[in-house]
Short mmCIF file of C-alpha atoms in Angstrom, two decimals:
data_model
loop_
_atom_site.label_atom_id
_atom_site.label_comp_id
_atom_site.label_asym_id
_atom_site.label_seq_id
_atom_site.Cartn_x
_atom_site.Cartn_y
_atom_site.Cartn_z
CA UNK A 1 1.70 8.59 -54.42
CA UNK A 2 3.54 8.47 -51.04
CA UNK A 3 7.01 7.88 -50.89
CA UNK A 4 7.64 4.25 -49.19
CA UNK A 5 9.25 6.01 -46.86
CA UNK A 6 6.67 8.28 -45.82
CA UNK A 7 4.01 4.95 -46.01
CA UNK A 8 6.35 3.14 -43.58
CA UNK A 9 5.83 6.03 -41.03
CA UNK A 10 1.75 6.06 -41.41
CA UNK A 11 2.27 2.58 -41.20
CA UNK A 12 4.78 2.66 -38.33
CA UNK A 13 2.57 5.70 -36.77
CA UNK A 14 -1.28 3.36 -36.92
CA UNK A 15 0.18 0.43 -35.15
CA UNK A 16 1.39 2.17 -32.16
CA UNK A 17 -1.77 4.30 -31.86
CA UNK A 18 -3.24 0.76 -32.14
CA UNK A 19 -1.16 -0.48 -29.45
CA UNK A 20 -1.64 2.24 -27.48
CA UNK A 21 -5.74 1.82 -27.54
CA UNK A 22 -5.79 -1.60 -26.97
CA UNK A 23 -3.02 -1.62 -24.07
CA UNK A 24 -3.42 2.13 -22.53
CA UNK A 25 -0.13 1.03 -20.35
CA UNK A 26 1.92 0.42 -23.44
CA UNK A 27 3.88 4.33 -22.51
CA UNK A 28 4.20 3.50 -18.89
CA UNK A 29 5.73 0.07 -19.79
CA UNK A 30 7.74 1.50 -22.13
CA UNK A 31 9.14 4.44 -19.73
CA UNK A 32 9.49 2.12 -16.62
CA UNK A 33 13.42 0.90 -17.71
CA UNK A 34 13.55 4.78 -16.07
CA UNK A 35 11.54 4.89 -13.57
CA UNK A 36 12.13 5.66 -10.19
CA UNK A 37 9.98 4.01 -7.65
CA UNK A 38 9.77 4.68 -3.75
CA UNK A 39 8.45 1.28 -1.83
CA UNK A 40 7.64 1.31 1.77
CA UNK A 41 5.57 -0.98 2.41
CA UNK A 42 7.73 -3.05 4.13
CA UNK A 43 11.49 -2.05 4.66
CA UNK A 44 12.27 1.06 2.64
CA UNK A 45 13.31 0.04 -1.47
CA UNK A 46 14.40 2.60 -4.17
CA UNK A 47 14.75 1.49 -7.30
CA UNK A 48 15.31 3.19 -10.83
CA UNK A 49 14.65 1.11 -13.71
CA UNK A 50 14.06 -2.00 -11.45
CA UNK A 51 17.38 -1.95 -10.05
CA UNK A 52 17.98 -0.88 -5.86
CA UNK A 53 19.73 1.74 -4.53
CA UNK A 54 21.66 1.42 -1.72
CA UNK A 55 19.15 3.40 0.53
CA UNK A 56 21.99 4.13 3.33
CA UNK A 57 22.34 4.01 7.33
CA UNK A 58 19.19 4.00 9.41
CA UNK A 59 18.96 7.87 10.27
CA UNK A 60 19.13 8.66 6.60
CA UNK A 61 16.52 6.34 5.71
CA UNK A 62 14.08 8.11 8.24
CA UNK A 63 14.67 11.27 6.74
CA UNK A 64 13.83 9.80 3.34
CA UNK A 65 10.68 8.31 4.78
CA UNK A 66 9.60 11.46 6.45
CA UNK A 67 9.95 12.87 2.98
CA UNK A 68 8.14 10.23 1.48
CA UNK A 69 5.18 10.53 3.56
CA UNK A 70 4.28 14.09 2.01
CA UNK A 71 5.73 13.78 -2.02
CA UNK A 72 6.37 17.31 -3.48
CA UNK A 73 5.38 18.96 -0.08
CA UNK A 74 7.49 21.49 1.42
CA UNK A 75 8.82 20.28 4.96
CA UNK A 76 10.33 22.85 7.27
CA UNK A 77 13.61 22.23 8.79
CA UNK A 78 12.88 22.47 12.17
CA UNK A 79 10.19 19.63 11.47
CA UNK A 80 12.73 17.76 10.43
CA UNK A 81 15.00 18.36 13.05
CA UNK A 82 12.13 17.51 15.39
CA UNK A 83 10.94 14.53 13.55
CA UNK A 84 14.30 13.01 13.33
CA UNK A 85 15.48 13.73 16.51
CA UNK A 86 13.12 14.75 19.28
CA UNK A 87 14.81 15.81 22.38
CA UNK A 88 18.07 14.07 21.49
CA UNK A 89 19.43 16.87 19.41
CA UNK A 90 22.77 16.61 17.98
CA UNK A 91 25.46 19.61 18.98
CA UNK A 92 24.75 21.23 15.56
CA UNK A 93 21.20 20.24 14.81
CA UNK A 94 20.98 22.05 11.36
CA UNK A 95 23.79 21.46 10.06
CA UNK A 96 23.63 17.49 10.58
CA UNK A 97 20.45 17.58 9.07
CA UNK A 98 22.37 19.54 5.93
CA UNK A 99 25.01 16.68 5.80
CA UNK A 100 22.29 13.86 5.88
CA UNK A 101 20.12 15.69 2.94
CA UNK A 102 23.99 15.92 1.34
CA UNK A 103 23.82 12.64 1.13
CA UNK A 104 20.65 11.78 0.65
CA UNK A 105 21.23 13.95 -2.57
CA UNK A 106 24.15 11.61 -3.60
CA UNK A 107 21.73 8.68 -3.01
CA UNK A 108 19.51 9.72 -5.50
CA UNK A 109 21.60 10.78 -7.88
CA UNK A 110 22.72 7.67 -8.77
CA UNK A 111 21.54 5.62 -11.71
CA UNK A 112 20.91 1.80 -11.16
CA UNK A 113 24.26 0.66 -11.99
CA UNK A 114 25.75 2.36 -9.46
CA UNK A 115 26.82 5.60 -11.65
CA UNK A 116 25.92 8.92 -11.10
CA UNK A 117 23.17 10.73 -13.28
CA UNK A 118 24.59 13.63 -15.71
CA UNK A 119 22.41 14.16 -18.60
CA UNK A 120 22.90 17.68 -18.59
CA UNK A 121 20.75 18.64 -15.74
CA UNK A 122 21.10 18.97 -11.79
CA UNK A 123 19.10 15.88 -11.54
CA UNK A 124 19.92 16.24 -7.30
CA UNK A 125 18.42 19.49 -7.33
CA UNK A 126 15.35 18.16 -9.19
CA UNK A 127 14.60 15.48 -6.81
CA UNK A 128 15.11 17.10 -3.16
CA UNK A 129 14.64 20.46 -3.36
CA UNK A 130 15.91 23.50 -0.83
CA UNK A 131 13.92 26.72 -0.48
CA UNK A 132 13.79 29.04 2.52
CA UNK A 133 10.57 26.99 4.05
CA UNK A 134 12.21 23.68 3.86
CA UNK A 135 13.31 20.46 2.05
CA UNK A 136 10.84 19.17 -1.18
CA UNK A 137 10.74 15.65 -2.30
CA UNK A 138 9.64 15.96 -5.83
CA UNK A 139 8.32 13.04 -6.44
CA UNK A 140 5.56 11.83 -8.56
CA UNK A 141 3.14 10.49 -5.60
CA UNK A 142 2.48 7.53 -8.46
CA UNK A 143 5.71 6.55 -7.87
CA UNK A 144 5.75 5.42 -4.18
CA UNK A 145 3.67 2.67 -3.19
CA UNK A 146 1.82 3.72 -0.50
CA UNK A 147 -0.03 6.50 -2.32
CA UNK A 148 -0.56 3.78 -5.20
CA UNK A 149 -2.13 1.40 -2.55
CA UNK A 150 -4.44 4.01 -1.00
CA UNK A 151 -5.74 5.19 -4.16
CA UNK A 152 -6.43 1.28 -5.40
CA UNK A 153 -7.83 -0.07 -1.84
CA UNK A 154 -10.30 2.90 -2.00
CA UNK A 155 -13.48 0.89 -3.80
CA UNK A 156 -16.97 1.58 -2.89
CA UNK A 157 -18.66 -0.82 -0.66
CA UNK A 158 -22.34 -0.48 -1.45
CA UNK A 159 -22.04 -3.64 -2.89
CA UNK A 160 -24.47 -3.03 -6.61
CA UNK A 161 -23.75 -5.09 -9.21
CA UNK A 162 -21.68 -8.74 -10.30
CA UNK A 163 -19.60 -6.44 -12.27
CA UNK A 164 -18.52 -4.01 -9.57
CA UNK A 165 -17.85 -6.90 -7.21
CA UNK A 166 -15.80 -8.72 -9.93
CA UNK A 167 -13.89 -5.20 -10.57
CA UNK A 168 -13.78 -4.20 -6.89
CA UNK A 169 -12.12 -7.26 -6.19
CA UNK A 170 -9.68 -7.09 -8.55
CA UNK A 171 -8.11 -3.86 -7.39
CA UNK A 172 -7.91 -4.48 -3.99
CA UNK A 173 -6.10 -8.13 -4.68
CA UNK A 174 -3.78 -6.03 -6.67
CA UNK A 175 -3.41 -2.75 -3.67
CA UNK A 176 -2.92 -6.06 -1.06
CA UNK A 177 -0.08 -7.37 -3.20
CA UNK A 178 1.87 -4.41 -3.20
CA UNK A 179 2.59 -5.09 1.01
CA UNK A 180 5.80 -6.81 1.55
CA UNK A 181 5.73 -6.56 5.38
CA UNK A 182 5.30 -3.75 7.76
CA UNK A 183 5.23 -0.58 6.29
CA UNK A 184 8.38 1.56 6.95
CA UNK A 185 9.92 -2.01 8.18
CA UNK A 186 13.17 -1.09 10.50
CA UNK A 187 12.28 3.03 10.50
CA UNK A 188 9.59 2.52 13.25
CA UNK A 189 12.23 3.83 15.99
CA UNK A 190 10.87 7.28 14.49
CA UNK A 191 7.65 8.34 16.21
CA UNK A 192 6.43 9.77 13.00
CA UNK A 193 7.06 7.00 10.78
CA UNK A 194 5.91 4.79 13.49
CA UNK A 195 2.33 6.74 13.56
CA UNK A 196 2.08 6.80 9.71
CA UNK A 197 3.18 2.93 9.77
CA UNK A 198 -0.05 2.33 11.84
CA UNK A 199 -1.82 4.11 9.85
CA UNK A 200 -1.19 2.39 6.72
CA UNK A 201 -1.54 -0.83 8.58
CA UNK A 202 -4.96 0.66 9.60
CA UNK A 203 -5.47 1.06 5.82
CA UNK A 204 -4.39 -2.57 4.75
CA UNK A 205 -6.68 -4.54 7.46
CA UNK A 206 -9.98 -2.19 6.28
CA UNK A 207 -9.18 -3.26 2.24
CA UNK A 208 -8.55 -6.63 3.40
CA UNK A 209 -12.23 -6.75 5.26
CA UNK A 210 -13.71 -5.60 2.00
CA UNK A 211 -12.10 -7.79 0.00
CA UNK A 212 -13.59 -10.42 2.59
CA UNK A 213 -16.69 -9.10 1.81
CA UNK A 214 -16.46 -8.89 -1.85
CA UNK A 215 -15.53 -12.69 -1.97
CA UNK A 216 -18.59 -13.67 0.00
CA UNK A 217 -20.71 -12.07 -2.71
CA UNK A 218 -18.99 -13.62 -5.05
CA UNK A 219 -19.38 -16.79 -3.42
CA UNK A 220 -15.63 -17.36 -2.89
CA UNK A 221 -15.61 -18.87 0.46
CA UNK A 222 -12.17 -20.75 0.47
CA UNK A 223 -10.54 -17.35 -0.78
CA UNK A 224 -11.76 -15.71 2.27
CA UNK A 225 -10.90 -18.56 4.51
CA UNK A 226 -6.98 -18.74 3.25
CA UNK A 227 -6.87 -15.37 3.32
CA UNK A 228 -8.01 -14.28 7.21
CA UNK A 229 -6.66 -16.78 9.05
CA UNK A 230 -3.93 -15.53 9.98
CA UNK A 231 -5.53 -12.07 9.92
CA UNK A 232 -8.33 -12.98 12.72
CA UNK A 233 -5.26 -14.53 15.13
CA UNK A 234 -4.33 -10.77 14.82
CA UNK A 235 -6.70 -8.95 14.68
CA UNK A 236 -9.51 -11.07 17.21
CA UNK A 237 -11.61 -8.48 18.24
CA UNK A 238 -12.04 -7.16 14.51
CA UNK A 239 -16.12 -8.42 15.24
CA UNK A 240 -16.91 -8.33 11.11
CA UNK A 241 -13.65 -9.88 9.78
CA UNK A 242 -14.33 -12.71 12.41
CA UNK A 243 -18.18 -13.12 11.01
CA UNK A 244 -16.35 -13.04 7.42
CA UNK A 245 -13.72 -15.46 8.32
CA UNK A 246 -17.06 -17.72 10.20
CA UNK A 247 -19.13 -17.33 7.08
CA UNK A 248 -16.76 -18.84 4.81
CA UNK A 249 -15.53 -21.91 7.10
CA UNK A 250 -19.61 -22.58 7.30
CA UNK A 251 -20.16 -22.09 3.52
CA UNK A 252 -17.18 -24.64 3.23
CA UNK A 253 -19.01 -27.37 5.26
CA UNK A 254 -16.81 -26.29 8.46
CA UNK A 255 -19.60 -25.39 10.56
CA UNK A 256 -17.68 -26.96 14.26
CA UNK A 257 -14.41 -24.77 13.48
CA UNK A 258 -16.52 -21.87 12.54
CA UNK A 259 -18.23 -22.15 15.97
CA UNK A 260 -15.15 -22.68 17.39
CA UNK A 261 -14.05 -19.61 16.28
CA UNK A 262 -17.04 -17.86 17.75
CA UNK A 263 -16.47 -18.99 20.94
CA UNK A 264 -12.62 -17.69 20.99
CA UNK A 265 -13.72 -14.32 20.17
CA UNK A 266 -16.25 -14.29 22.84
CA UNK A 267 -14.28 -15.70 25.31
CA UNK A 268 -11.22 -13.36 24.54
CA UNK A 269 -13.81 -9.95 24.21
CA UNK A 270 -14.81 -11.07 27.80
CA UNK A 271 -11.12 -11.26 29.16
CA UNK A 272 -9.66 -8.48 27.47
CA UNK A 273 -13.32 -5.89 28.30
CA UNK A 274 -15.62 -7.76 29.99
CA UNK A 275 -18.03 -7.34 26.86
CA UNK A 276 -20.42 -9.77 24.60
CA UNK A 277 -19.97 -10.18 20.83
CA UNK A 278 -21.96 -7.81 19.07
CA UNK A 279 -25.83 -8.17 17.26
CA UNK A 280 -24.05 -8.57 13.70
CA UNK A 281 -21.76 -11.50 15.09
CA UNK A 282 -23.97 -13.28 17.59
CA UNK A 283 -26.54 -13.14 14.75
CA UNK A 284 -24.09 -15.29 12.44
CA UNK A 285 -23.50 -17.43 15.34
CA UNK A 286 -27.20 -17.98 15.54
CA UNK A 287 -27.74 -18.15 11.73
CA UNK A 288 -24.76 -21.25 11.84
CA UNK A 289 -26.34 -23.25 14.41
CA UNK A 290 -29.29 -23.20 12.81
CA UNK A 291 -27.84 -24.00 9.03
CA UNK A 292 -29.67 -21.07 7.71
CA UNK A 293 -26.82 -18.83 6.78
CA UNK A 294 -26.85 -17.58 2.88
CA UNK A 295 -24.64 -15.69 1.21
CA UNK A 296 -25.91 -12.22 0.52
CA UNK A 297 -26.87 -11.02 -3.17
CA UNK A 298 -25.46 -8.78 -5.85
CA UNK A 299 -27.64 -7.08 -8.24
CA UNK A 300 -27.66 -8.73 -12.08
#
């Protein structure tokens, strides 16, 4: 026979395999009270085990972005020195940039309450590295936000079956809620973190389109009106996210605003470039006036 305690551990053992299979994010969840996580979309958050970091002055908050942008990539100095500065060097240029990774270093060293990590191990050497081609982030790209949002807004959209709509739209209402204002909010001074802000922001308005689209096949019209209204005031000449945000005011009995709408964007496309709406929009308009727009079909 098995000792009890011996049974107790089998026992012990099968429900956590069990809880493992039937909630595959039972480790992560268990791990996360020490996790470090790197947010920037919106102003620039570190947190370990839920709890921020004071993530310092401006300057050394750019170089923390610019080290964000590439996780575990080797950036050379004189990138650096370039990226943070431009043509307004400092007297010393490398040396500043030394004192700013310095404390950087500190930055990250410290635990969420404030205290600095020991556990044996040069955990400041293990996060921002130094080697003779340049400073290394080493960083889990899982960990910062923006790489988490890219990989979830990427869905396929060939549009096949109710299931992969239903899924599809899932995952990019969960990359969308990760965005808690402009990406690298405050840190746009920085050319570079300026051009990778648009980018993102690039990034956000395309999932945003195709979760407009995913809606409309899943005949969710008021989800796709509350969500692009403010979206086509800023973005007006975005032709298809207009001809999303028209489809759903007509498949919610709005038919006059949705022309309304029409009419805006044609008026502003002819100020702003002296240019018509395009086939795909003017054929909505069309397809509204004469009440004979349907929403399109997902396979069974």
């Amino acid at each position: 026979m098995l000792a009890i305690s011996e049974l107790g551990k089998r026992i012990l053992s099968t429900r956590t395999a069990f809880r493992r299979e039937t909630n595959p994010h039972i480790d992560s969840e268990d791990s996360e009270k020490d996790a470090t996580r790197y947010s920037v979309l919106g102003s620039l958050v570190i947190k370990i085990g839920g709890n921020a970091l004071p993530p310092g002055p401006p300057r050394r908050q750019e170089l923390l972005g610019l080290l964000i942008m590439r996780p575990g990539q080797v950036v050379p100095v004189d990138q650096l020195v370039d990226e943070l500065w431009g043509e307004c060097l400092p007297l010393r240029p490398t040396a500043s940039l030394h004192t700013y990774v310095s404390k950087l270093r500190k930055t990250l060293a410290l635990s969420g309450n404030g205290e600095y990590v020991t556990n044996g191990t040069n955990f400041q050497d293990s996060v921002l590295r130094f080697s003779p081609r340049g400073y290394q982030l080493m960083v889990d790209p899982e960990s910062v936000d923006s790489h988490v949002f890219e990989r979830k807004a990427s869905v396929d959209r060939s549009f096949r079956t109710t299931t992969d709509v239903e899924r599809s739209c899932m995952r990019l209402e969960e990359s969308l809620r990760m965005w808690r204002g402009v990406a690298y909010s405050g840190l746009t001074r920085n050319p570079t973190l300026e051009s990778e802000s648009d980018r993102l922001e690039l990034l956000r308005i395309n999932a945003v389109e195709s979760l407009a689209d995913f809606y409309l096949l899943a005949r969710k019209p008021d989800l796709v009106a509350s969500h692009l209204t403010s979206e086509v005031q800023k973005y007006p000449f975005r032709e298809h996210l207009v001809g999303c945000f028209m489809s759903a005011l007509y498949h919610l009995g709005r038919q006059a605003e949705a022309l309304d709408v029409y009419e805006q964007t044609r008026l502003q496309l002819r100020s702003a470039f002296g240019v018509q709406p395009g086939e795909e929009l003017r054929g909505i308009y069309q397809a509204i006036l004469q009440q004979d727009l349907h929403f399109r079909q997902a396979n069974a």
